[in-house]
PDB file of C-alpha atoms in Angstrom:
ATOM      1  CA  MET A   1     138.351 132.871 149.071  1.00  0.00           C
ATOM      2  CA  GLY A   2     135.886 130.954 146.930  1.00  0.00           C
ATOM      3  CA  GLU A   3     132.770 132.061 145.142  1.00  0.00           C
ATOM      4  CA  ILE A   4     129.780 130.242 146.926  1.00  0.00           C
ATOM      5  CA  ALA A   5     126.256 129.869 145.674  1.00  0.00           C
ATOM      6  CA  PHE A   6     123.776 129.065 148.508  1.00  0.00           C
ATOM      7  CA  ILE A   7     120.372 127.763 147.507  1.00  0.00           C
ATOM      8  CA  GLY A   8     117.649 127.528 150.198  1.00  0.00           C
ATOM      9  CA  LEU A   9     117.653 130.261 152.882  1.00  0.00           C
ATOM     10  CA  GLY A  10     115.305 128.872 155.598  1.00  0.00           C
ATOM     11  CA  ASN A  11     115.804 128.653 159.288  1.00  0.00           C
ATOM     12  CA  MET A  12     118.967 126.491 158.705  1.00  0.00           C
ATOM     13  CA  GLY A  13     120.219 127.739 155.365  1.00  0.00           C
ATOM     14  CA  LEU A  14     120.477 131.362 156.183  1.00  0.00           C
ATOM     15  CA  PRO A  15     122.690 131.111 159.244  1.00  0.00           C
ATOM     16  CA  MET A  16     124.884 128.544 157.433  1.00  0.00           C
ATOM     17  CA  ALA A  17     125.209 131.055 154.444  1.00  0.00           C
ATOM     18  CA  ARG A  18     126.016 133.744 157.057  1.00  0.00           C
ATOM     19  CA  ASN A  19     128.893 131.730 158.507  1.00  0.00           C
ATOM     20  CA  LEU A  20     130.406 131.288 155.083  1.00  0.00           C
ATOM     21  CA  LEU A  21     130.112 134.944 154.403  1.00  0.00           C
ATOM     22  CA  SER A  22     131.700 135.814 157.908  1.00  0.00           C
ATOM     23  CA  ALA A  23     134.537 133.503 156.943  1.00  0.00           C
ATOM     24  CA  GLY A  24     135.415 135.671 153.960  1.00  0.00           C
ATOM     25  CA  ARG A  25     133.475 133.811 151.223  1.00  0.00           C
ATOM     26  CA  SER A  26     131.631 135.766 148.569  1.00  0.00           C
ATOM     27  CA  VAL A  27     128.120 134.377 148.682  1.00  0.00           C
ATOM     28  CA  SER A  28     125.469 134.633 146.023  1.00  0.00           C
ATOM     29  CA  ALA A  29     122.122 133.329 147.505  1.00  0.00           C
ATOM     30  CA  PHE A  30     118.770 132.204 146.195  1.00  0.00           C
ATOM     31  CA  ASP A  31     115.451 131.242 147.691  1.00  0.00           C
ATOM     32  CA  VAL A  32     111.877 131.117 146.105  1.00  0.00           C
ATOM     33  CA  SER A  33     110.795 133.340 149.088  1.00  0.00           C
ATOM     34  CA  GLU A  34     111.245 137.016 148.280  1.00  0.00           C
ATOM     35  CA  ALA A  35     111.443 137.713 152.021  1.00  0.00           C
ATOM     36  CA  ALA A  36     114.210 135.213 152.362  1.00  0.00           C
ATOM     37  CA  ARG A  37     116.158 136.877 149.564  1.00  0.00           C
ATOM     38  CA  ALA A  38     115.666 140.234 151.358  1.00  0.00           C
ATOM     39  CA  ARG A  39     116.981 138.854 154.494  1.00  0.00           C
ATOM     40  CA  ALA A  40     120.046 137.596 152.636  1.00  0.00           C
ATOM     41  CA  THR A  41     120.607 141.051 151.154  1.00  0.00           C
ATOM     42  CA  ALA A  42     120.363 142.530 154.656  1.00  0.00           C
ATOM     43  CA  GLU A  43     123.114 140.064 155.770  1.00  0.00           C
ATOM     44  CA  GLY A  44     125.479 141.340 152.960  1.00  0.00           C
ATOM     45  CA  MET A  45     124.999 138.570 150.464  1.00  0.00           C
ATOM     46  CA  ARG A  46     124.217 139.053 146.820  1.00  0.00           C
ATOM     47  CA  ALA A  47     120.485 137.931 146.436  1.00  0.00           C
ATOM     48  CA  ALA A  48     119.957 136.223 143.044  1.00  0.00           C
ATOM     49  CA  ALA A  49     116.653 136.136 141.048  1.00  0.00           C
ATOM     50  CA  SER A  50     117.187 132.441 140.117  1.00  0.00           C
ATOM     51  CA  VAL A  51     119.270 129.381 140.718  1.00  0.00           C
ATOM     52  CA  ALA A  52     121.043 129.995 137.308  1.00  0.00           C
ATOM     53  CA  GLU A  53     122.010 133.495 138.305  1.00  0.00           C
ATOM     54  CA  ALA A  54     123.235 132.323 141.761  1.00  0.00           C
ATOM     55  CA  VAL A  55     125.482 129.638 140.656  1.00  0.00           C
ATOM     56  CA  SER A  56     127.010 131.548 137.726  1.00  0.00           C
ATOM     57  CA  GLY A  57     130.759 131.557 138.306  1.00  0.00           C
ATOM     58  CA  ALA A  58     130.556 129.588 141.518  1.00  0.00           C
ATOM     59  CA  ASP A  59     133.269 127.278 142.943  1.00  0.00           C
ATOM     60  CA  VAL A  60     130.827 125.781 145.468  1.00  0.00           C
ATOM     61  CA  VAL A  61     127.150 125.332 145.441  1.00  0.00           C
ATOM     62  CA  VAL A  62     125.425 124.543 148.808  1.00  0.00           C
ATOM     63  CA  THR A  63     121.751 123.524 148.903  1.00  0.00           C
ATOM     64  CA  MET A  64     119.504 123.284 151.857  1.00  0.00           C
ATOM     65  CA  LEU A  65     115.984 122.225 150.484  1.00  0.00           C
ATOM     66  CA  PRO A  66     112.891 120.779 151.786  1.00  0.00           C
ATOM     67  CA  ASN A  67     112.494 117.553 149.830  1.00  0.00           C
ATOM     68  CA  GLY A  68     113.863 115.182 147.295  1.00  0.00           C
ATOM     69  CA  ALA A  69     111.704 116.470 144.425  1.00  0.00           C
ATOM     70  CA  ILE A  70     112.889 120.074 144.850  1.00  0.00           C
ATOM     71  CA  LEU A  71     116.465 118.842 145.210  1.00  0.00           C
ATOM     72  CA  SER A  72     116.211 116.916 141.869  1.00  0.00           C
ATOM     73  CA  ALA A  73     114.684 120.068 140.259  1.00  0.00           C
ATOM     74  CA  VAL A  74     117.500 122.237 141.523  1.00  0.00           C
ATOM     75  CA  TYR A  75     120.251 119.724 140.494  1.00  0.00           C
ATOM     76  CA  ALA A  76     118.764 119.825 136.943  1.00  0.00           C
ATOM     77  CA  GLU A  77     119.321 123.524 136.841  1.00  0.00           C
ATOM     78  CA  LEU A  78     122.875 122.980 138.124  1.00  0.00           C
ATOM     79  CA  SER A  79     123.481 120.556 135.252  1.00  0.00           C
ATOM     80  CA  ALA A  80     122.123 122.991 132.754  1.00  0.00           C
ATOM     81  CA  ALA A  81     124.439 125.812 134.102  1.00  0.00           C
ATOM     82  CA  ALA A  82     127.450 123.507 133.890  1.00  0.00           C
ATOM     83  CA  GLU A  83     126.735 122.393 130.482  1.00  0.00           C
ATOM     84  CA  ALA A  84     126.268 126.041 129.418  1.00  0.00           C
ATOM     85  CA  GLY A  85     129.612 126.972 130.965  1.00  0.00           C
ATOM     86  CA  ALA A  86     128.070 129.256 133.658  1.00  0.00           C
ATOM     87  CA  LEU A  87     129.025 127.041 136.516  1.00  0.00           C
ATOM     88  CA  LYS A  88     132.897 126.417 136.928  1.00  0.00           C
ATOM     89  CA  ALA A  89     134.050 123.125 135.634  1.00  0.00           C
ATOM     90  CA  GLY A  90     134.919 120.950 138.576  1.00  0.00           C
ATOM     91  CA  ALA A  91     132.848 122.930 140.985  1.00  0.00           C
ATOM     92  CA  VAL A  92     131.677 121.034 143.976  1.00  0.00           C
ATOM     93  CA  ALA A  93     127.952 120.640 144.853  1.00  0.00           C
ATOM     94  CA  ILE A  94     127.203 120.089 148.579  1.00  0.00           C
ATOM     95  CA  ASP A  95     123.660 119.207 149.453  1.00  0.00           C
ATOM     96  CA  SER A  96     122.741 119.596 153.172  1.00  0.00           C
ATOM     97  CA  SER A  97     119.028 118.801 152.773  1.00  0.00           C
ATOM     98  CA  THR A  98     117.533 115.890 154.415  1.00  0.00           C
ATOM     99  CA  VAL A  99     115.977 113.767 151.731  1.00  0.00           C
ATOM    100  CA  ASP A 100     115.421 110.004 150.799  1.00  0.00           C
ATOM    101  CA  VAL A 101     118.665 108.181 149.800  1.00  0.00           C
ATOM    102  CA  GLU A 102     117.495 107.479 146.336  1.00  0.00           C
ATOM    103  CA  SER A 103     117.015 111.235 145.642  1.00  0.00           C
ATOM    104  CA  ALA A 104     120.456 111.906 147.024  1.00  0.00           C
ATOM    105  CA  ARG A 105     122.025 109.292 144.844  1.00  0.00           C
ATOM    106  CA  GLY A 106     120.052 110.697 141.758  1.00  0.00           C
ATOM    107  CA  ALA A 107     121.446 114.105 142.643  1.00  0.00           C
ATOM    108  CA  HIS A 108     124.956 112.775 142.682  1.00  0.00           C
ATOM    109  CA  ALA A 109     124.381 111.134 139.352  1.00  0.00           C
ATOM    110  CA  THR A 110     123.084 114.398 137.776  1.00  0.00           C
ATOM    111  CA  ALA A 111     126.092 116.367 139.168  1.00  0.00           C
ATOM    112  CA  THR A 112     128.629 113.830 138.070  1.00  0.00           C
ATOM    113  CA  ALA A 113     127.237 113.579 134.577  1.00  0.00           C
ATOM    114  CA  ALA A 114     127.593 117.479 134.423  1.00  0.00           C
ATOM    115  CA  GLY A 115     131.242 117.302 135.444  1.00  0.00           C
ATOM    116  CA  LEU A 116     130.707 118.430 138.935  1.00  0.00           C
ATOM    117  CA  LEU A 117     131.947 116.930 142.225  1.00  0.00           C
ATOM    118  CA  SER A 118     129.122 116.080 144.550  1.00  0.00           C
ATOM    119  CA  VAL A 119     128.690 115.454 148.221  1.00  0.00           C
ATOM    120  CA  ASP A 120     125.526 114.739 150.211  1.00  0.00           C
ATOM    121  CA  ALA A 121     125.976 116.293 153.597  1.00  0.00           C
ATOM    122  CA  PRO A 122     122.919 116.469 155.884  1.00  0.00           C
ATOM    123  CA  VAL A 123     123.280 117.921 159.181  1.00  0.00           C
ATOM    124  CA  SER A 124     122.614 117.396 162.877  1.00  0.00           C
ATOM    125  CA  GLY A 125     122.505 120.248 165.443  1.00  0.00           C
ATOM    126  CA  GLY A 126     119.431 122.217 164.730  1.00  0.00           C
ATOM    127  CA  VAL A 127     119.043 125.995 164.190  1.00  0.00           C
ATOM    128  CA  GLY A 128     121.411 126.581 167.178  1.00  0.00           C
ATOM    129  CA  GLY A 129     124.249 124.575 165.629  1.00  0.00           C
ATOM    130  CA  ALA A 130     123.681 126.332 162.318  1.00  0.00           C
ATOM    131  CA  GLU A 131     123.936 129.791 163.996  1.00  0.00           C
ATOM    132  CA  ALA A 132     126.984 128.737 166.036  1.00  0.00           C
ATOM    133  CA  GLY A 133     128.735 126.941 163.203  1.00  0.00           C
ATOM    134  CA  THR A 134     128.847 123.761 165.295  1.00  0.00           C
ATOM    135  CA  LEU A 135     126.786 121.450 163.133  1.00  0.00           C
ATOM    136  CA  THR A 136     127.743 117.829 162.555  1.00  0.00           C
ATOM    137  CA  PHE A 137     127.915 116.924 158.915  1.00  0.00           C
ATOM    138  CA  MET A 138     127.480 113.363 157.663  1.00  0.00           C
ATOM    139  CA  ALA A 139     129.004 113.367 154.232  1.00  0.00           C
ATOM    140  CA  GLY A 140     128.683 110.901 151.427  1.00  0.00           C
ATOM    141  CA  GLY A 141     130.673 111.077 148.213  1.00  0.00           C
ATOM    142  CA  SER A 142     133.983 110.178 146.623  1.00  0.00           C
ATOM    143  CA  ASP A 143     137.196 111.044 148.350  1.00  0.00           C
ATOM    144  CA  GLU A 144     137.939 113.766 145.821  1.00  0.00           C
ATOM    145  CA  ALA A 145     134.538 115.442 146.341  1.00  0.00           C
ATOM    146  CA  PHE A 146     134.741 115.179 150.091  1.00  0.00           C
ATOM    147  CA  ALA A 147     138.183 116.765 150.133  1.00  0.00           C
ATOM    148  CA  ALA A 148     136.911 119.650 147.984  1.00  0.00           C
ATOM    149  CA  ALA A 149     133.986 120.116 150.158  1.00  0.00           C
ATOM    150  CA  LYS A 150     135.686 119.893 153.545  1.00  0.00           C
ATOM    151  CA  PRO A 151     136.987 123.352 153.844  1.00  0.00           C
ATOM    152  CA  GLU A 152     133.409 124.902 153.494  1.00  0.00           C
ATOM    153  CA  LEU A 153     131.882 122.190 155.758  1.00  0.00           C
ATOM    154  CA  GLU A 154     134.454 123.032 158.468  1.00  0.00           C
ATOM    155  CA  VAL A 155     133.331 126.625 158.302  1.00  0.00           C
ATOM    156  CA  MET A 156     129.697 125.716 158.911  1.00  0.00           C
ATOM    157  CA  GLY A 157     130.253 122.692 161.274  1.00  0.00           C
ATOM    158  CA  GLY A 158     132.139 121.443 164.263  1.00  0.00           C
ATOM    159  CA  ARG A 159     132.269 117.790 163.299  1.00  0.00           C
ATOM    160  CA  ILE A 160     132.585 116.363 159.748  1.00  0.00           C
ATOM    161  CA  VAL A 161     132.316 112.607 159.107  1.00  0.00           C
ATOM    162  CA  HIS A 162     132.921 111.057 155.754  1.00  0.00           C
ATOM    163  CA  CYS A 163     130.530 108.178 155.859  1.00  0.00           C
ATOM    164  CA  GLY A 164     131.123 106.612 152.449  1.00  0.00           C
ATOM    165  CA  GLY A 165     130.055 106.843 148.852  1.00  0.00           C
ATOM    166  CA  PRO A 166     127.110 108.668 147.337  1.00  0.00           C
ATOM    167  CA  GLY A 167     124.016 108.677 149.534  1.00  0.00           C
ATOM    168  CA  SER A 168     125.948 107.513 152.632  1.00  0.00           C
ATOM    169  CA  GLY A 169     125.415 110.780 154.519  1.00  0.00           C
ATOM    170  CA  GLN A 170     121.735 110.546 154.065  1.00  0.00           C
ATOM    171  CA  ALA A 171     121.745 106.908 155.077  1.00  0.00           C
ATOM    172  CA  ALA A 172     123.660 107.910 158.337  1.00  0.00           C
ATOM    173  CA  LYS A 173     121.251 110.876 158.989  1.00  0.00           C
ATOM    174  CA  ILE A 174     118.079 108.686 158.558  1.00  0.00           C
ATOM    175  CA  CYS A 175     119.501 105.803 160.829  1.00  0.00           C
ATOM    176  CA  ASN A 176     120.541 108.311 163.554  1.00  0.00           C
ATOM    177  CA  ASN A 177     117.267 110.145 163.588  1.00  0.00           C
ATOM    178  CA  MET A 178     115.169 106.897 163.627  1.00  0.00           C
ATOM    179  CA  LEU A 179     117.007 105.977 166.734  1.00  0.00           C
ATOM    180  CA  LEU A 180     116.643 109.391 168.160  1.00  0.00           C
ATOM    181  CA  GLY A 181     112.814 109.428 167.628  1.00  0.00           C
ATOM    182  CA  ILE A 182     112.630 105.958 169.323  1.00  0.00           C
ATOM    183  CA  SER A 183     114.704 107.005 172.204  1.00  0.00           C
ATOM    184  CA  MET A 184     112.880 110.228 172.831  1.00  0.00           C
ATOM    185  CA  LEU A 185     109.557 108.340 173.048  1.00  0.00           C
ATOM    186  CA  GLY A 186     110.866 106.026 175.499  1.00  0.00           C
ATOM    187  CA  ALA A 187     112.317 108.939 177.662  1.00  0.00           C
ATOM    188  CA  CYS A 188     108.864 110.570 177.512  1.00  0.00           C
ATOM    189  CA  GLU A 189     107.193 107.385 178.521  1.00  0.00           C
ATOM    190  CA  ALA A 190     109.678 106.811 181.412  1.00  0.00           C
ATOM    191  CA  PHE A 191     109.217 110.312 182.900  1.00  0.00           C
ATOM    192  CA  ALA A 192     105.485 110.327 182.501  1.00  0.00           C
ATOM    193  CA  LEU A 193     105.299 106.938 184.321  1.00  0.00           C
ATOM    194  CA  ALA A 194     107.643 108.222 187.053  1.00  0.00           C
ATOM    195  CA  GLU A 195     105.370 111.091 187.642  1.00  0.00           C
ATOM    196  CA  LYS A 196     102.295 108.906 187.999  1.00  0.00           C
ATOM    197  CA  LEU A 197     104.147 106.722 190.484  1.00  0.00           C
ATOM    198  CA  GLY A 198     104.889 109.648 192.600  1.00  0.00           C
ATOM    199  CA  LEU A 199     108.635 110.238 191.736  1.00  0.00           C
ATOM    200  CA  SER A 200     109.843 113.731 191.204  1.00  0.00           C
ATOM    201  CA  GLY A 201     111.264 114.545 187.744  1.00  0.00           C
ATOM    202  CA  GLN A 202     114.664 115.347 189.557  1.00  0.00           C
ATOM    203  CA  ALA A 203     114.782 111.915 191.064  1.00  0.00           C
ATOM    204  CA  ALA A 204     113.955 110.107 188.018  1.00  0.00           C
ATOM    205  CA  PHE A 205     116.660 112.147 186.043  1.00  0.00           C
ATOM    206  CA  GLU A 206     119.281 111.552 188.818  1.00  0.00           C
ATOM    207  CA  VAL A 207     118.701 107.774 188.529  1.00  0.00           C
ATOM    208  CA  ILE A 208     118.152 107.380 184.757  1.00  0.00           C
ATOM    209  CA  SER A 209     121.028 109.650 183.728  1.00  0.00           C
ATOM    210  CA  THR A 210     123.533 107.560 185.621  1.00  0.00           C
ATOM    211  CA  SER A 211     122.151 104.241 185.017  1.00  0.00           C
ATOM    212  CA  SER A 212     121.375 101.758 182.231  1.00  0.00           C
ATOM    213  CA  GLY A 213     118.766 104.050 180.879  1.00  0.00           C
ATOM    214  CA  SER A 214     121.182 106.854 180.079  1.00  0.00           C
ATOM    215  CA  CYS A 215     120.952 108.311 176.699  1.00  0.00           C
ATOM    216  CA  TRP A 216     121.134 111.685 174.917  1.00  0.00           C
ATOM    217  CA  SER A 217     117.259 112.091 175.020  1.00  0.00           C
ATOM    218  CA  VAL A 218     117.555 111.979 178.921  1.00  0.00           C
ATOM    219  CA  ASN A 219     121.017 113.413 179.730  1.00  0.00           C
ATOM    220  CA  THR A 220     121.088 116.389 177.233  1.00  0.00           C
ATOM    221  CA  TYR A 221     117.647 116.903 175.946  1.00  0.00           C
ATOM    222  CA  CYS A 222     115.426 115.759 178.915  1.00  0.00           C
ATOM    223  CA  PRO A 223     111.641 115.937 177.873  1.00  0.00           C
ATOM    224  CA  ALA A 224     110.571 116.555 181.579  1.00  0.00           C
ATOM    225  CA  PRO A 225     110.682 120.307 182.525  1.00  0.00           C
ATOM    226  CA  GLY A 226     112.844 121.665 185.294  1.00  0.00           C
ATOM    227  CA  VAL A 227     115.509 118.838 185.336  1.00  0.00           C
ATOM    228  CA  GLY A 228     118.840 118.378 183.627  1.00  0.00           C
ATOM    229  CA  PRO A 229     120.422 120.908 181.253  1.00  0.00           C
ATOM    230  CA  GLU A 230     118.036 123.477 179.898  1.00  0.00           C
ATOM    231  CA  SER A 231     115.976 122.084 177.005  1.00  0.00           C
ATOM    232  CA  PRO A 232     112.866 122.802 175.027  1.00  0.00           C
ATOM    233  CA  ALA A 233     110.861 121.321 177.921  1.00  0.00           C
ATOM    234  CA  ASP A 234     111.799 124.388 179.869  1.00  0.00           C
ATOM    235  CA  ARG A 235     110.467 126.661 177.240  1.00  0.00           C
ATOM    236  CA  ASP A 236     106.929 125.020 176.803  1.00  0.00           C
ATOM    237  CA  TYR A 237     108.501 122.811 174.131  1.00  0.00           C
ATOM    238  CA  ALA A 238     109.322 125.684 171.736  1.00  0.00           C
ATOM    239  CA  PRO A 239     111.178 123.737 168.988  1.00  0.00           C
ATOM    240  CA  GLY A 240     114.907 123.147 168.776  1.00  0.00           C
ATOM    241  CA  PHE A 241     113.868 120.434 166.472  1.00  0.00           C
ATOM    242  CA  ALA A 242     110.109 120.507 165.492  1.00  0.00           C
ATOM    243  CA  ALA A 243     108.023 117.333 165.701  1.00  0.00           C
ATOM    244  CA  ALA A 244     107.053 117.801 161.974  1.00  0.00           C
ATOM    245  CA  LEU A 245     110.680 117.342 161.065  1.00  0.00           C
ATOM    246  CA  MET A 246     111.134 114.358 163.210  1.00  0.00           C
ATOM    247  CA  LEU A 247     108.094 112.838 161.554  1.00  0.00           C
ATOM    248  CA  LYS A 248     109.610 113.675 158.136  1.00  0.00           C
ATOM    249  CA  ASP A 249     112.892 111.833 159.249  1.00  0.00           C
ATOM    250  CA  LEU A 250     110.945 108.839 160.455  1.00  0.00           C
ATOM    251  CA  MET A 251     108.985 108.452 157.379  1.00  0.00           C
ATOM    252  CA  LEU A 252     112.163 108.599 155.413  1.00  0.00           C
ATOM    253  CA  SER A 253     113.573 105.858 157.618  1.00  0.00           C
ATOM    254  CA  GLN A 254     110.408 103.700 156.882  1.00  0.00           C
ATOM    255  CA  GLN A 255     110.768 104.349 153.105  1.00  0.00           C
ATOM    256  CA  ALA A 256     114.437 103.307 153.173  1.00  0.00           C
ATOM    257  CA  ALA A 257     113.605 100.195 155.296  1.00  0.00           C
ATOM    258  CA  ARG A 258     110.903  99.108 152.694  1.00  0.00           C
ATOM    259  CA  ALA A 259     113.277  99.668 149.866  1.00  0.00           C
ATOM    260  CA  SER A 260     115.940  97.596 151.642  1.00  0.00           C
ATOM    261  CA  GLY A 261     113.580  94.733 152.450  1.00  0.00           C
ATOM    262  CA  LEU A 262     113.963  95.391 156.232  1.00  0.00           C
ATOM    263  CA  THR A 263     111.277  95.553 158.961  1.00  0.00           C
ATOM    264  CA  THR A 264     111.908  98.147 161.655  1.00  0.00           C
ATOM    265  CA  PRO A 265     108.966  97.800 164.022  1.00  0.00           C
ATOM    266  CA  MET A 266     110.089 100.382 166.572  1.00  0.00           C
ATOM    267  CA  GLY A 267     110.877 102.849 163.870  1.00  0.00           C
ATOM    268  CA  ALA A 268     107.360 102.237 162.325  1.00  0.00           C
ATOM    269  CA  TYR A 269     105.677 102.662 165.752  1.00  0.00           C
ATOM    270  CA  ALA A 270     107.578 105.806 166.412  1.00  0.00           C
ATOM    271  CA  ALA A 271     106.541 107.089 163.090  1.00  0.00           C
ATOM    272  CA  GLU A 272     102.823 106.359 163.931  1.00  0.00           C
ATOM    273  CA  LEU A 273     103.072 108.165 167.291  1.00  0.00           C
ATOM    274  CA  TYR A 274     104.708 111.262 165.806  1.00  0.00           C
ATOM    275  CA  GLU A 275     102.128 111.188 162.993  1.00  0.00           C
ATOM    276  CA  LYS A 276      99.291 111.313 165.579  1.00  0.00           C
ATOM    277  CA  PHE A 277     101.073 114.067 167.630  1.00  0.00           C
ATOM    278  CA  VAL A 278     101.528 116.212 164.524  1.00  0.00           C
ATOM    279  CA  ALA A 279      97.954 115.522 163.375  1.00  0.00           C
ATOM    280  CA  ASP A 280      96.760 116.680 166.760  1.00  0.00           C
ATOM    281  CA  GLY A 281      98.509 119.983 166.425  1.00  0.00           C
ATOM    282  CA  GLY A 282     101.943 119.317 167.808  1.00  0.00           C
ATOM    283  CA  GLY A 283     103.958 119.734 164.481  1.00  0.00           C
ATOM    284  CA  GLU A 284     105.464 123.129 165.516  1.00  0.00           C
ATOM    285  CA  LYS A 285     106.299 121.942 169.044  1.00  0.00           C
ATOM    286  CA  ASP A 286     109.617 120.349 169.726  1.00  0.00           C
ATOM    287  CA  PHE A 287     109.777 116.673 169.168  1.00  0.00           C
ATOM    288  CA  SER A 288     110.151 116.172 172.883  1.00  0.00           C
ATOM    289  CA  GLY A 289     106.727 117.732 173.457  1.00  0.00           C
ATOM    290  CA  VAL A 290     105.199 114.277 173.176  1.00  0.00           C
ATOM    291  CA  MET A 291     105.981 114.272 176.839  1.00  0.00           C
ATOM    292  CA  ALA A 292     103.257 116.992 177.297  1.00  0.00           C
ATOM    293  CA  ALA A 293     100.737 114.904 175.270  1.00  0.00           C
ATOM    294  CA  LEU A 294     101.419 111.743 177.380  1.00  0.00           C
ATOM    295  CA  ARG A 295     100.840 113.799 180.581  1.00  0.00           C
ATOM    296  CA  GLY A 296      97.659 115.222 179.069  1.00  0.00           C
ATOM    297  CA  GLY A 297      99.041 118.789 178.924  1.00  0.00           C
TER     298      GLY A 297
END
């Protein structure tokens, strides 16, 4: 099995790395957090003291990082390692962070110039999907790079979609999550209004989930507690996907829209509402927790 370097061991990164380890890969892991490195060691990974140490001799590098600036810095280190011969020639770099499209394309360019194959592969599915190995990966990169990355992606995910060239994975993630944010706000408003009009949440769910208002934000992840499949609403909005992360993705969508010369008024308004929700202390709540704010709870 291949030698894997995994950079970024947060709530998503650590279980993803664990799945690679469980599949028989040898995993060298790095995070700036000493506590995260200690958790990796406890899982049976080799905890490295630096990016350079982690990637030395690796066939595959997977990154799961907070933002584009950190991604660019890590890819500069990958480039230096490749140029020094510490990173195997033709190794594949898979970035599963959620960042802006331009940063993703910049990372591709850095990797390609260093002789590495490169795939941007952000994910959908949250911590639960990371732990279960059922994530959806939206991949961008050349056919050759995607083919090299796919075996590792299949270990960590249940659905792998090659969306196109460099940056296409991030573009798909941003568009999907902009729509998700918009639809969740609509679902929250509909259930809040139903309550004010004297409808039970169950009655509203039975109608909406089988009528023209049907959508994932209602059918699978209903923001009203006590109806539909179990969701964060039934756990006082403990996050499956935190509102602060939804705000990040909505801000990325607006950055991309401005760069493309496109106006997305619904996306912009969703970003405003989530920005207020986060500012009011809801950042660590699930993004469906806007429902409680609308109800005054």
